[in-house]
Amino acid sequence: MEAALKRELDTTSLRPFGHGGGGGISEGQSFQTDAGTVFVKINHKSQARRMFDGELAGLDAILKTKTVKVPKPVKVIDLPDGGSTLVMEYLDMSSISKYMPDLGEQLADLHLSNAKLRESQNKEAQTVGKGAGQSEIQYIDKFGFHVVTCCGYLPQINDWQSDWVTFFARQRLETQLDMIEKEYGDRESKELWSKLQLKIPGLFGGMEITPALLHGDLWGGNVAQLHDGPVIFDPAAFYGHSEYELGIAGMFGGFDSSFYTAYHRKLPKAPGFEKRLKLYQLFHYLNHWNHFGTGYKGSSISIMKALVK
Ligand SMILES: Nc1ncnc2c1ncn2[C@@H]1O[C@H](COP(=O)(O)OP(=O)(O)OP(=O)(O)O)[C@@H](O)[C@H]1O
Ligand SMILES: [Mg+2]
């Protein structure tokens, strides 16, 4: 691996430092190179390339909004013996504490950034004689993403859709439920799904949803702080409903009330928020069921039961 990294990063020195480690899915290692420090995520599975291509594209998209700090991605490098690595900027992270409110505010800025682009592009179009397209990024009017991104190691179907409810029901919930049926042959979730899908449109009565760029896997393990502000990493990005982001944030802890206060000051809760939050959490419970097994069946079923009531 070190030879491949040296060649691809065009560095003669490659000195590991720190304790390495990493999250639940990939190994992580920091290196000193000729050009400075990098953090490398290493995964030996055959699907690693797809996972890391998606992560790089997500980091890149979030970076371009200039709203919330993410590690700057460098490149994806295949390993000679299979698997792949993602090289990114090394950041000296510690547990998030005093920058919680900043995280809330900057996350709202991220979610509002696409709508702001629409505003500024509309204004530009009305200004005769002015050059168009000052921004590095364009307004996106659909839900999805230009590449597959993975939540955990499972790929998300990011094919573009103009209707959010269709996107979320078919390309998020149904995909997970199909996997559960295939893997576990579970009847109960199948029966509940046939009822739940009829209820979903009613949870969105009259809402107009502008696509928002989402981190997509914002649990407490994917946020940290640097000396000067918060940072988020390990995204499963796509354009979706902003409320979706708060689903997993509420499931495993790690976000305090100052985060939510700051977030909702910029992006207030719409009517029906709490019930939709449950719907969005259902995706993550199903995704956990598919990753880690039937330990997550109980929570998945009870959310489905609550939602069909
Ligand atoms: N750019 C970086 N610089 C320094 N350390 C990092 C960087 N990115 C991640 N880390 C460290 O590695 C840990 C795991 O990172 P990450 O969440 O990306 O891995 P993962 O295997 O995808 O995790 P999981 O699937 O469990 O969420 C982080 O908690 C952090 O301590
Ligand atoms: Mg992670």
mmCIF file of C-alpha atoms and ligand atoms in Angstrom:
data_model
loop_
_atom_site.group_PDB
_atom_site.id
_atom_site.type_symbol
_atom_site.label_atom_id
_atom_site.label_comp_id
_atom_site.label_asym_id
_atom_site.label_seq_id
_atom_site.Cartn_x
_atom_site.Cartn_y
_atom_site.Cartn_z
ATOM 1 C CA MET A 1 0.000 0.000 0.000
ATOM 2 C CA GLU A 2 2.767 2.436 0.908
ATOM 3 C CA ALA A 3 4.364 2.125 -2.541
ATOM 4 C CA ALA A 4 1.036 2.876 -4.250
ATOM 5 C CA LEU A 5 0.471 5.881 -1.968
ATOM 6 C CA LYS A 6 3.981 7.226 -2.585
ATOM 7 C CA ARG A 7 3.570 6.931 -6.329
ATOM 8 C CA GLU A 8 0.068 8.397 -6.499
ATOM 9 C CA LEU A 9 0.774 11.197 -4.059
ATOM 10 C CA ASP A 10 4.159 11.885 -5.656
ATOM 11 C CA THR A 11 5.947 11.890 -2.312
ATOM 12 C CA THR A 12 9.291 10.375 -1.330
ATOM 13 C CA SER A 13 8.561 10.518 2.381
ATOM 14 C CA LEU A 14 5.519 8.739 3.834
ATOM 15 C CA ARG A 15 5.741 8.539 7.598
ATOM 16 C CA PRO A 16 2.805 7.197 9.624
ATOM 17 C CA PHE A 17 1.949 9.181 12.729
ATOM 18 C CA GLY A 18 -0.745 9.140 15.404
ATOM 19 C CA HIS A 19 -2.589 6.059 16.531
ATOM 20 C CA GLY A 20 -4.370 5.218 13.292
ATOM 21 C CA GLY A 21 -7.600 3.471 14.089
ATOM 22 C CA GLY A 22 -10.662 4.616 12.191
ATOM 23 C CA GLY A 23 -14.351 3.980 12.358
ATOM 24 C CA GLY A 24 -16.468 0.882 12.098
ATOM 25 C CA ILE A 25 -16.049 0.316 8.396
ATOM 26 C CA SER A 26 -12.600 1.376 7.237
ATOM 27 C CA GLU A 27 -9.177 1.618 8.847
ATOM 28 C CA GLY A 28 -7.647 5.039 9.163
ATOM 29 C CA GLN A 29 -4.022 6.159 9.185
ATOM 30 C CA SER A 30 -2.374 9.562 9.176
ATOM 31 C CA PHE A 31 0.852 10.151 7.221
ATOM 32 C CA GLN A 32 3.451 12.849 6.928
ATOM 33 C CA THR A 33 4.267 13.412 3.232
ATOM 34 C CA ASP A 34 6.501 15.846 1.322
ATOM 35 C CA ALA A 35 3.478 18.104 0.896
ATOM 36 C CA GLY A 36 2.265 17.924 4.523
ATOM 37 C CA THR A 37 -0.041 15.647 6.486
ATOM 38 C CA VAL A 38 -2.812 13.466 5.077
ATOM 39 C CA PHE A 39 -5.421 11.112 6.526
ATOM 40 C CA VAL A 40 -5.960 7.881 4.616
ATOM 41 C CA LYS A 41 -9.010 5.628 4.902
ATOM 42 C CA ILE A 42 -8.253 2.074 3.868
ATOM 43 C CA ASN A 43 -10.775 -0.599 2.932
ATOM 44 C CA HIS A 44 -9.894 -3.984 1.446
ATOM 45 C CA LYS A 45 -13.378 -4.919 0.175
ATOM 46 C CA SER A 46 -14.076 -4.990 -3.556
ATOM 47 C CA GLN A 47 -16.818 -2.337 -3.174
ATOM 48 C CA ALA A 48 -14.362 0.080 -1.526
ATOM 49 C CA ARG A 49 -13.741 2.071 -4.716
ATOM 50 C CA ARG A 50 -17.443 2.877 -5.122
ATOM 51 C CA MET A 51 -17.725 3.798 -1.446
ATOM 52 C CA PHE A 52 -14.737 6.122 -1.549
ATOM 53 C CA ASP A 53 -15.640 7.701 -4.911
ATOM 54 C CA GLY A 54 -18.974 8.633 -3.325
ATOM 55 C CA GLU A 55 -17.353 9.934 -0.156
ATOM 56 C CA LEU A 56 -14.908 12.055 -2.160
ATOM 57 C CA ALA A 57 -17.726 13.525 -4.269
ATOM 58 C CA GLY A 58 -19.724 14.297 -1.111
ATOM 59 C CA LEU A 59 -16.795 16.007 0.613
ATOM 60 C CA ASP A 60 -16.119 17.973 -2.545
ATOM 61 C CA ALA A 61 -19.737 19.129 -2.886
ATOM 62 C CA ILE A 62 -19.949 20.216 0.778
ATOM 63 C CA LEU A 63 -16.571 21.941 0.539
ATOM 64 C CA LYS A 64 -17.747 24.015 -2.416
ATOM 65 C CA THR A 65 -20.651 25.460 -0.426
ATOM 66 C CA LYS A 66 -18.143 27.114 1.951
ATOM 67 C CA THR A 67 -20.588 26.648 4.817
ATOM 68 C CA VAL A 68 -19.264 23.934 7.136
ATOM 69 C CA LYS A 69 -15.739 22.579 7.392
ATOM 70 C CA VAL A 70 -14.995 19.148 5.917
ATOM 71 C CA PRO A 71 -11.616 17.531 5.256
ATOM 72 C CA LYS A 72 -10.503 18.475 1.753
ATOM 73 C CA PRO A 73 -10.460 15.272 -0.308
ATOM 74 C CA VAL A 74 -7.308 14.504 -2.301
ATOM 75 C CA LYS A 75 -7.909 11.309 -4.290
ATOM 76 C CA VAL A 76 -9.044 7.696 -4.327
ATOM 77 C CA ILE A 77 -6.226 5.227 -4.888
ATOM 78 C CA ASP A 78 -6.771 1.540 -5.642
ATOM 79 C CA LEU A 79 -4.633 -0.945 -3.755
ATOM 80 C CA PRO A 80 -2.570 -3.472 -5.701
ATOM 81 C CA ASP A 81 -4.049 -6.407 -3.753
ATOM 82 C CA GLY A 82 -7.672 -5.214 -4.029
ATOM 83 C CA GLY A 83 -9.602 -2.636 -2.131
ATOM 84 C CA SER A 84 -9.052 1.073 -2.149
ATOM 85 C CA THR A 85 -7.996 4.093 -0.131
ATOM 86 C CA LEU A 86 -9.347 7.602 0.207
ATOM 87 C CA VAL A 87 -6.741 10.265 0.847
ATOM 88 C CA MET A 88 -7.817 13.534 2.416
ATOM 89 C CA GLU A 89 -6.548 16.490 4.382
ATOM 90 C CA TYR A 90 -5.497 15.512 7.922
ATOM 91 C CA LEU A 91 -7.330 17.441 10.626
ATOM 92 C CA ASP A 92 -6.515 17.523 14.313
ATOM 93 C CA MET A 93 -9.963 16.588 15.639
ATOM 94 C CA SER A 94 -11.298 16.446 19.163
ATOM 95 C CA SER A 95 -14.753 15.717 20.600
ATOM 96 C CA ILE A 96 -17.186 18.481 19.795
ATOM 97 C CA SER A 97 -18.185 20.629 22.758
ATOM 98 C CA LYS A 98 -18.018 24.408 22.633
ATOM 99 C CA TYR A 99 -18.628 24.554 18.885
ATOM 100 C CA MET A 100 -22.040 22.804 19.063
ATOM 101 C CA PRO A 101 -23.997 26.007 18.291
ATOM 102 C CA ASP A 102 -21.640 26.816 15.413
ATOM 103 C CA LEU A 103 -22.279 23.345 14.026
ATOM 104 C CA GLY A 104 -26.045 23.959 14.145
ATOM 105 C CA GLU A 105 -25.734 27.275 12.398
ATOM 106 C CA GLN A 106 -23.299 26.055 9.750
ATOM 107 C CA LEU A 107 -25.367 22.938 9.057
ATOM 108 C CA ALA A 108 -28.389 25.166 8.430
ATOM 109 C CA ASP A 109 -26.214 27.247 6.077
ATOM 110 C CA LEU A 110 -25.272 24.061 4.235
ATOM 111 C CA HIS A 111 -28.947 23.119 3.900
ATOM 112 C CA LEU A 112 -29.895 26.601 2.722
ATOM 113 C CA SER A 113 -27.027 26.949 0.268
ATOM 114 C CA ASN A 114 -28.821 25.408 -2.722
ATOM 115 C CA ALA A 115 -31.909 27.614 -2.240
ATOM 116 C CA LYS A 116 -29.596 30.646 -2.032
ATOM 117 C CA LEU A 117 -28.032 29.672 -5.359
ATOM 118 C CA ARG A 118 -31.485 29.651 -6.924
ATOM 119 C CA GLU A 119 -32.123 33.148 -5.579
ATOM 120 C CA SER A 120 -28.861 34.538 -6.842
ATOM 121 C CA GLN A 121 -29.227 32.857 -10.231
ATOM 122 C CA ASN A 122 -32.738 34.320 -10.582
ATOM 123 C CA LYS A 123 -31.374 37.757 -9.766
ATOM 124 C CA GLU A 124 -28.560 37.373 -12.268
ATOM 125 C CA ALA A 125 -30.994 36.325 -14.970
ATOM 126 C CA GLN A 126 -32.935 39.537 -14.379
ATOM 127 C CA THR A 127 -29.852 41.754 -14.553
ATOM 128 C CA VAL A 128 -29.361 42.564 -18.207
ATOM 129 C CA GLY A 129 -25.764 42.740 -19.371
ATOM 130 C CA LYS A 130 -24.235 41.047 -16.331
ATOM 131 C CA GLY A 131 -22.214 37.899 -16.801
ATOM 132 C CA ALA A 132 -23.912 34.772 -15.499
ATOM 133 C CA GLY A 133 -22.574 31.989 -13.297
ATOM 134 C CA GLN A 134 -20.317 33.740 -10.781
ATOM 135 C CA SER A 135 -20.581 30.813 -8.408
ATOM 136 C CA GLU A 136 -18.544 27.635 -8.648
ATOM 137 C CA ILE A 137 -21.702 25.602 -8.126
ATOM 138 C CA GLN A 138 -25.090 25.579 -9.817
ATOM 139 C CA TYR A 139 -28.568 25.396 -8.348
ATOM 140 C CA ILE A 140 -29.818 21.786 -8.335
ATOM 141 C CA ASP A 141 -33.573 21.435 -8.888
ATOM 142 C CA LYS A 142 -33.897 17.696 -8.248
ATOM 143 C CA PHE A 143 -33.362 15.122 -5.511
ATOM 144 C CA GLY A 144 -30.444 12.728 -5.869
ATOM 145 C CA PHE A 145 -26.742 13.023 -6.583
ATOM 146 C CA HIS A 146 -24.429 12.604 -9.565
ATOM 147 C CA VAL A 147 -22.737 9.526 -8.083
ATOM 148 C CA VAL A 148 -23.705 6.675 -5.778
ATOM 149 C CA THR A 149 -22.940 7.462 -2.139
ATOM 150 C CA CYS A 150 -22.876 4.864 0.622
ATOM 151 C CA CYS A 151 -24.487 5.112 4.047
ATOM 152 C CA GLY A 152 -22.291 2.681 5.950
ATOM 153 C CA TYR A 153 -21.154 0.340 3.204
ATOM 154 C CA LEU A 154 -24.521 0.016 1.474
ATOM 155 C CA PRO A 155 -24.986 2.006 -1.735
ATOM 156 C CA GLN A 156 -27.766 4.586 -1.920
ATOM 157 C CA ILE A 157 -29.713 4.931 -5.152
ATOM 158 C CA ASN A 158 -29.204 8.566 -6.090
ATOM 159 C CA ASP A 159 -30.948 8.652 -9.497
ATOM 160 C CA TRP A 160 -32.425 12.124 -9.932
ATOM 161 C CA GLN A 161 -36.132 12.618 -9.133
ATOM 162 C CA SER A 162 -38.181 15.783 -9.136
ATOM 163 C CA ASP A 163 -40.504 14.550 -6.379
ATOM 164 C CA TRP A 164 -39.000 14.095 -2.907
ATOM 165 C CA VAL A 165 -41.715 11.779 -1.559
ATOM 166 C CA THR A 166 -41.246 9.416 -4.492
ATOM 167 C CA PHE A 167 -37.477 9.616 -4.113
ATOM 168 C CA PHE A 168 -37.542 8.870 -0.402
ATOM 169 C CA ALA A 169 -40.181 6.124 -0.532
ATOM 170 C CA ARG A 170 -38.728 4.257 -3.522
ATOM 171 C CA GLN A 171 -35.000 4.944 -3.456
ATOM 172 C CA ARG A 172 -34.492 4.948 0.285
ATOM 173 C CA LEU A 173 -37.151 3.046 2.280
ATOM 174 C CA GLU A 174 -38.211 0.529 -0.337
ATOM 175 C CA THR A 175 -34.605 -0.298 -1.262
ATOM 176 C CA GLN A 176 -33.855 -1.128 2.377
ATOM 177 C CA LEU A 177 -37.087 -3.117 2.774
ATOM 178 C CA ASP A 178 -36.336 -5.116 -0.382
ATOM 179 C CA MET A 179 -32.946 -6.038 1.085
ATOM 180 C CA ILE A 180 -34.586 -7.101 4.359
ATOM 181 C CA GLU A 181 -37.039 -9.271 2.482
ATOM 182 C CA LYS A 182 -34.215 -10.890 0.537
ATOM 183 C CA GLU A 183 -31.873 -11.386 3.506
ATOM 184 C CA TYR A 184 -34.310 -12.179 6.304
ATOM 185 C CA GLY A 185 -37.583 -13.045 4.528
ATOM 186 C CA ASP A 186 -39.328 -10.852 7.097
ATOM 187 C CA ARG A 187 -43.116 -10.805 6.622
ATOM 188 C CA GLU A 188 -44.047 -8.308 9.289
ATOM 189 C CA SER A 189 -42.086 -5.431 7.786
ATOM 190 C CA LYS A 190 -43.436 -6.291 4.360
ATOM 191 C CA GLU A 191 -47.036 -6.111 5.569
ATOM 192 C CA LEU A 192 -46.415 -2.873 7.444
ATOM 193 C CA TRP A 193 -44.772 -1.349 4.380
ATOM 194 C CA SER A 194 -47.840 -2.011 2.244
ATOM 195 C CA LYS A 195 -49.822 0.144 4.709
ATOM 196 C CA LEU A 196 -47.154 2.714 5.412
ATOM 197 C CA GLN A 197 -46.515 3.670 1.821
ATOM 198 C CA LEU A 198 -50.099 4.873 1.545
ATOM 199 C CA LYS A 199 -49.639 7.113 4.585
ATOM 200 C CA ILE A 200 -46.408 8.797 3.516
ATOM 201 C CA PRO A 201 -47.802 11.484 1.176
ATOM 202 C CA GLY A 202 -50.105 12.641 4.002
ATOM 203 C CA LEU A 203 -47.098 13.442 6.179
ATOM 204 C CA PHE A 204 -46.038 16.072 3.638
ATOM 205 C CA GLY A 205 -49.387 17.825 3.093
ATOM 206 C CA GLY A 206 -48.830 21.036 1.125
ATOM 207 C CA MET A 207 -45.099 21.212 1.718
ATOM 208 C CA GLU A 208 -42.830 22.637 -0.897
ATOM 209 C CA ILE A 209 -39.420 21.053 -0.545
ATOM 210 C CA THR A 210 -36.359 22.628 -2.108
ATOM 211 C CA PRO A 211 -33.510 20.160 -2.609
ATOM 212 C CA ALA A 212 -30.856 20.710 0.070
ATOM 213 C CA LEU A 213 -27.338 19.330 -0.020
ATOM 214 C CA LEU A 214 -27.149 16.890 2.896
ATOM 215 C CA HIS A 215 -24.243 15.281 4.705
ATOM 216 C CA GLY A 216 -26.478 12.224 4.794
ATOM 217 C CA ASP A 217 -24.999 10.307 7.752
ATOM 218 C CA LEU A 218 -24.740 12.921 10.450
ATOM 219 C CA TRP A 219 -24.548 10.870 13.644
ATOM 220 C CA GLY A 220 -22.376 11.898 16.582
ATOM 221 C CA GLY A 221 -19.453 9.777 15.314
ATOM 222 C CA ASN A 222 -19.149 11.865 12.166
ATOM 223 C CA VAL A 223 -18.771 15.287 13.784
ATOM 224 C CA ALA A 224 -15.851 16.781 15.714
ATOM 225 C CA GLN A 225 -14.204 20.083 16.416
ATOM 226 C CA LEU A 226 -10.917 21.728 15.481
ATOM 227 C CA HIS A 227 -9.311 24.582 17.408
ATOM 228 C CA ASP A 228 -11.343 27.136 15.452
ATOM 229 C CA GLY A 229 -14.691 25.510 14.741
ATOM 230 C CA PRO A 230 -16.723 22.373 14.019
ATOM 231 C CA VAL A 231 -16.017 19.794 11.310
ATOM 232 C CA ILE A 232 -18.139 17.059 9.730
ATOM 233 C CA PHE A 233 -16.774 14.063 7.827
ATOM 234 C CA ASP A 234 -17.666 10.626 6.413
ATOM 235 C CA PRO A 235 -20.666 11.882 4.396
ATOM 236 C CA ALA A 236 -23.265 9.906 2.424
ATOM 237 C CA ALA A 237 -24.240 13.062 0.552
ATOM 238 C CA PHE A 238 -27.167 13.750 -1.749
ATOM 239 C CA TYR A 239 -29.736 16.463 -2.418
ATOM 240 C CA GLY A 240 -32.771 15.785 -0.247
ATOM 241 C CA HIS A 241 -35.154 17.237 2.318
ATOM 242 C CA SER A 242 -33.237 19.167 4.972
ATOM 243 C CA GLU A 243 -35.264 17.507 7.775
ATOM 244 C CA TYR A 244 -33.827 14.135 6.738
ATOM 245 C CA GLU A 245 -30.453 15.186 8.166
ATOM 246 C CA LEU A 246 -31.807 15.463 11.697
ATOM 247 C CA GLY A 247 -33.097 11.871 11.703
ATOM 248 C CA ILE A 248 -29.904 10.030 12.539
ATOM 249 C CA ALA A 249 -28.601 12.979 14.568
ATOM 250 C CA GLY A 250 -31.391 12.276 17.073
ATOM 251 C CA MET A 251 -30.907 8.505 17.246
ATOM 252 C CA PHE A 252 -27.575 7.935 18.951
ATOM 253 C CA GLY A 253 -27.004 11.167 20.858
ATOM 254 C CA GLY A 254 -24.080 13.531 20.559
ATOM 255 C CA PHE A 255 -25.993 16.725 19.740
ATOM 256 C CA ASP A 256 -27.117 19.045 22.518
ATOM 257 C CA SER A 257 -29.917 21.589 22.653
ATOM 258 C CA SER A 258 -27.600 24.454 21.651
ATOM 259 C CA PHE A 259 -27.101 22.679 18.322
ATOM 260 C CA TYR A 260 -30.845 22.416 17.640
ATOM 261 C CA THR A 261 -31.556 25.958 18.816
ATOM 262 C CA ALA A 262 -28.929 27.386 16.486
ATOM 263 C CA TYR A 263 -30.083 25.199 13.596
ATOM 264 C CA HIS A 264 -33.781 26.018 13.928
ATOM 265 C CA ARG A 265 -33.106 29.725 14.328
ATOM 266 C CA LYS A 266 -32.015 29.626 10.676
ATOM 267 C CA LEU A 267 -34.274 26.819 9.508
ATOM 268 C CA PRO A 268 -37.443 26.721 11.629
ATOM 269 C CA LYS A 269 -39.436 23.510 12.097
ATOM 270 C CA ALA A 270 -42.365 23.129 9.679
ATOM 271 C CA PRO A 271 -45.689 21.682 10.906
ATOM 272 C CA GLY A 272 -45.558 17.880 11.087
ATOM 273 C CA PHE A 273 -41.794 17.890 11.668
ATOM 274 C CA GLU A 274 -41.808 15.333 14.503
ATOM 275 C CA LYS A 275 -43.667 12.665 12.565
ATOM 276 C CA ARG A 276 -41.511 13.095 9.478
ATOM 277 C CA LEU A 277 -38.451 12.818 11.706
ATOM 278 C CA LYS A 278 -39.673 9.330 12.703
ATOM 279 C CA LEU A 279 -40.080 8.468 9.038
ATOM 280 C CA TYR A 280 -36.512 9.589 8.358
ATOM 281 C CA GLN A 281 -35.238 7.627 11.352
ATOM 282 C CA LEU A 282 -36.961 4.554 9.964
ATOM 283 C CA PHE A 283 -34.525 4.620 7.048
ATOM 284 C CA HIS A 284 -31.569 4.483 9.423
ATOM 285 C CA TYR A 285 -33.073 1.713 11.551
ATOM 286 C CA LEU A 286 -33.657 -0.345 8.398
ATOM 287 C CA ASN A 287 -30.147 0.459 7.181
ATOM 288 C CA HIS A 288 -28.784 -0.705 10.554
ATOM 289 C CA TRP A 289 -30.870 -3.879 10.332
ATOM 290 C CA ASN A 290 -29.258 -4.545 6.952
ATOM 291 C CA HIS A 291 -25.786 -3.791 8.290
ATOM 292 C CA PHE A 292 -25.840 -5.350 11.730
ATOM 293 C CA GLY A 293 -28.736 -7.804 11.781
ATOM 294 C CA THR A 294 -31.983 -8.363 13.631
ATOM 295 C CA GLY A 295 -30.944 -6.351 16.706
ATOM 296 C CA TYR A 296 -32.498 -3.433 14.844
ATOM 297 C CA LYS A 297 -35.674 -5.227 13.825
ATOM 298 C CA GLY A 298 -37.628 -4.231 16.958
ATOM 299 C CA SER A 299 -37.043 -0.501 16.539
ATOM 300 C CA SER A 300 -37.788 -0.671 12.806
ATOM 301 C CA ILE A 301 -41.091 -2.467 13.362
ATOM 302 C CA SER A 302 -42.222 -0.228 16.198
ATOM 303 C CA ILE A 303 -41.568 2.940 14.177
ATOM 304 C CA MET A 304 -43.508 1.492 11.258
ATOM 305 C CA LYS A 305 -46.392 0.626 13.585
ATOM 306 C CA ALA A 306 -46.406 4.127 15.042
ATOM 307 C CA LEU A 307 -46.394 5.676 11.588
ATOM 308 C CA VAL A 308 -49.297 3.640 10.195
ATOM 309 C CA LYS A 309 -51.559 4.467 13.162
HETATM 310 N N1 LIG B 1 -9.471 13.960 7.914
HETATM 311 C C1 LIG B 1 -9.204 13.368 9.075
HETATM 312 N N2 LIG B 1 -8.127 13.724 9.807
HETATM 313 C C2 LIG B 1 -7.853 13.115 10.982
HETATM 314 N N3 LIG B 1 -8.599 12.150 11.518
HETATM 315 C C3 LIG B 1 -9.697 11.747 10.845
HETATM 316 C C4 LIG B 1 -10.045 12.326 9.594
HETATM 317 N N4 LIG B 1 -11.174 11.725 9.158
HETATM 318 C C5 LIG B 1 -11.517 10.811 10.078
HETATM 319 N N5 LIG B 1 -10.623 10.807 11.103
HETATM 320 C C6 LIG B 1 -10.652 9.924 12.297
HETATM 321 O O1 LIG B 1 -11.089 8.610 11.948
HETATM 322 C C7 LIG B 1 -12.307 8.273 12.606
HETATM 323 C C8 LIG B 1 -13.224 7.493 11.680
HETATM 324 O O2 LIG B 1 -13.473 8.211 10.492
HETATM 325 P P1 LIG B 1 -14.712 7.879 9.545
HETATM 326 O O3 LIG B 1 -15.975 8.124 10.261
HETATM 327 O O4 LIG B 1 -14.493 8.625 8.291
HETATM 328 O O5 LIG B 1 -14.496 6.308 9.304
HETATM 329 P P2 LIG B 1 -15.526 5.133 8.965
HETATM 330 O O6 LIG B 1 -14.797 3.860 8.990
HETATM 331 O O7 LIG B 1 -16.231 5.475 7.718
HETATM 332 O O8 LIG B 1 -16.493 5.232 10.173
HETATM 333 P P3 LIG B 1 -17.979 4.685 10.474
HETATM 334 O O9 LIG B 1 -18.422 3.852 9.364
HETATM 335 O O10 LIG B 1 -17.839 4.006 11.784
HETATM 336 O O11 LIG B 1 -18.778 5.952 10.609
HETATM 337 C C9 LIG B 1 -12.897 9.606 13.036
HETATM 338 O O12 LIG B 1 -13.696 9.477 14.158
HETATM 339 C C10 LIG B 1 -11.632 10.433 13.317
HETATM 340 O O13 LIG B 1 -11.148 10.145 14.601
HETATM 341 MG MG MG B 2 -17.799 7.514 10.430
#
